[in-house]
Amino acid sequence: MLGHILGRLGQALAVMLVMSALVFVGVYAIGNPIDVLIGPDVSQDIRLDTIARYGLDQPLYRQYFTFLGRILHGDFGRSFVFGMPVLELILSRLPATLELTLAAVFGAAIIGIPAGIYAGYRPDGLAARAIMTISILGFSVPTFWIGLVLIIAFAVELQWLPAGGRGDTFAVFGVGWSFLTANGLSHLLLPAANLAFFKLALMTRLARAGTREAMLSDTVKFARAAGLSEWTVLRRHVLRLIAIPLVTVFGLEFASTLAFAVVTETIFSWPGIGKLIIDSITSLDRPVMVAYLMLVSFVFIMINFLVDLAYVGLDPRLRRAGSR
Amino acid sequence: MSGSTQPLLEVSDLATYFHARAGVVKAVDGVSFSLKRGEVMGLVGESGSGKSITGFSIIGLIDQPGRIEHGSIKLEGRELVGLPPAELRAIRGKAISMVFQDPMMTLNPMLTIGAQIGLALEAHENVSGAERRQRSIAALAQVRIPDPETKIDFYPHQFSGGMRQRVAIAIALLHRPRLIICDEPTTALDVSIQAEILAEMKELVAELGTALIWISHDLATVASIADHVCVMRYGRIVEAGPVLDVLTRPQHPYTQGLLDSLPSRAKPGALLARGAGTDAAPPPRLPRQAESGKRSADLPYVVIENVGKRFQRKSGVLRLLGQKLGVAGPLPLVQAVDAVSLSIARGEALGLVGESGSGKSTLGRMVAGIYAPDSGHVLLDGEHVMSGGERPHKITTRIQTIFQDPFASLNPRMRIGDSISEGPLAHGLVSRAEAGAYVAQWLAAVGLDPAFAGRYPHQFSGGQRQRVAIARALAMQPDVVVCDEPVASLDVSIQAQIINLLIRLRQELGLTLLFISHDLSVVRHLCDRVAIMHRGRIVESGPAGEVYDNPRDAYTKRLLAAVPVLPVA
């Protein structure tokens, strides 16, 4: 087990290194940040001076190694636009996205998994058909459109919920969280629902497919033959049997939403990192882009690692390598 | 009503239908029988006869689109048909319980044995945590699981097949039910484990006074446990009565046919009565076949010399590092086959018998050139089967293999005609223009309609698929065929047909066979010589009659003693 963990960490480091090179070179190919930083009417002296100050006159590999060395010291550079350390900038925006993502993913799981299990348990029922029809909508309707519809319906017409922003936040350990205040919660609801819709459909379909298969298995037949109630069969047997694909998708969706909540954050002007990265791309704020992409790959690797650990926790067959 | 004369279970005119889109399947169609307290009844039939569905109907577990159409099931006078689900559930596991065929599938791999017994216990009783553990341990002890205090925290994968089936039986016995329905409970187990389970089950049933319905396709197993037997076909009981009467003086032609298809009741090597009468065309021969056949038949034809094979689990990164640094040893090797030497004469059929894990399939695959041996070599007619060098590969087409499961060995997306002609085309045995006719000849030779060449594997029954697999192997014009459990997954009557086909083709083509099987009676019927394999070694070999009648090795003796025998009139 320890060997497995160390092996995975080694893999993670290698992936991060390759990622850093790819990201650095890739971003280098996009435009010249100097054109954005200083006006075209500035004198040549000041221009050269600025280029030298940001190290942009160095050859590419030198810039890369300087960058790598700084990262090892936890220094991702300063944002060209905001003039503050990038790490600080990203970490100040991260809680907003984290909160939105967690609300969306957990919401989708809490509603989607039971709905899917029910639809798989009674596949011919009216409720099951309704659930499956809605889940097809979740797959096929684009997220941005649902976002706009939500705003028109709940913010503009009904005026129940605010259309954008984070609302009031409550600080814990110096970080502001929206879900701790009623006003913040009302701001969180619409964007989280918007983000959750696709995941909800995915979880529902997965849980349904798994349940249908599990209900036909000998394990379930044997449990029923022993007189277990249907509720116990579903809760203790079926849920465990279908858990692994659900955990996989949960992890993948969590990581990808954390990284790419861009569209929803833009529609609901949610001040998270998705909005930050869009702003950085338009202003060619290179250090922010690089650090963001590095963070994204780190998050993906960590979540996959946690999913692997969850597999071992869920399936005893993976636990001890010695026994069959 | 007096309790002593009333039957425990009375099933009358039971009909269970499945309403599928394609039509109604009458799985059980008017079944009646009754069972006294403590009585053991065998329910025998081939697949699709409705025997399992009868069991599921009694315990109230018929799922959509199935439905009990009419009839009655009375347990101690109480009607079970039409009871609300909650009342049926209260009966399941408490008054009637069930054991299934495959203990690998019935236990939940994610939960400990203790948790699963606990759930079954809580289904009918309120028990405290400590009591639950205590009673779970007692339940395991009752089915003779050694060291139950430790084993209770094990997961199913940490148990062998026989132990898992014991756990399932422990769960079935938990609430001391009056009736246990066993659906093929020993079919997935080795004969020696089957013998143990049969003996224990008999004892437990006698001790607890539980009645038993033993569902099986195997007449011999039923004969060794049941008092009464019902023979089912097409959803009906065709014959019923005391076991001895039914098996020694069968009245119904179907029962007679079932008995006739058993190789254990026929003269070795003779065509089996039930499978006879399949008229098939002679197999096509290609010129190459005729050329070989010049050498003396006395010389060993297939020589297996000192062949060994080890399997090793892949090491993790850290262990590899540890091995490099010398602080960790390599993982233990599994010696699947350990220095085996055998020879097969031209035209001979050698039976290779062993239980699961004995290494018989691994040995067969090395003979067939599928696995490269770690040590030793296999020679055919003086020539190596495998090439030398770093990556040895098979260099002859003269040895071919027929596998157990034709559904797994035939490509599901390939028309069977293409499956059959694929090898001969690749090796230039036939030209593309001749391929169609060649395939048609082979289909006719294995008793299939040549027009079937355009069909896919899923459009065939199990027996037909095995015929296709045989045609595919023989279309390569081999001299030697390795048969790895070719009839193990087939019903007895289909098994008889395939055995007859193999006997006929072997004679007509002068084939040399290595026949791998766990079934001693099939091997005796088909093979001239037999080799018994145990833990990677050959413990005994010799002419079939001699080994069966006078086994010398202790393991062979035990194996032969474990085989249930049919009563003879």
PDB file of C-alpha atoms in Angstrom, chain A residues 43 65 144 147 151 164 188-189 221 244:
ATOM      1  CA  SER A  43       9.783  55.602 -25.648  1.00  0.00           C
ATOM      2  CA  PHE A  65      14.470  27.437 -15.450  1.00  0.00           C
ATOM      3  CA  PHE A 144     -24.932  28.611 -20.654  1.00  0.00           C
ATOM      4  CA  GLY A 147     -27.927  29.619 -16.833  1.00  0.00           C
ATOM      5  CA  ILE A 151     -31.643  34.087 -14.406  1.00  0.00           C
ATOM      6  CA  GLY A 164     -25.118  37.559  -9.822  1.00  0.00           C
ATOM      7  CA  LEU A 188     -24.936  30.581  -4.434  1.00  0.00           C
ATOM      8  CA  LEU A 189     -28.125  28.727  -5.288  1.00  0.00           C
ATOM      9  CA  LYS A 221     -31.292 -12.482  -5.144  1.00  0.00           C
ATOM     10  CA  ILE A 244     -16.961   2.485  -7.700  1.00  0.00           C
TER      11      ILE A 244
END
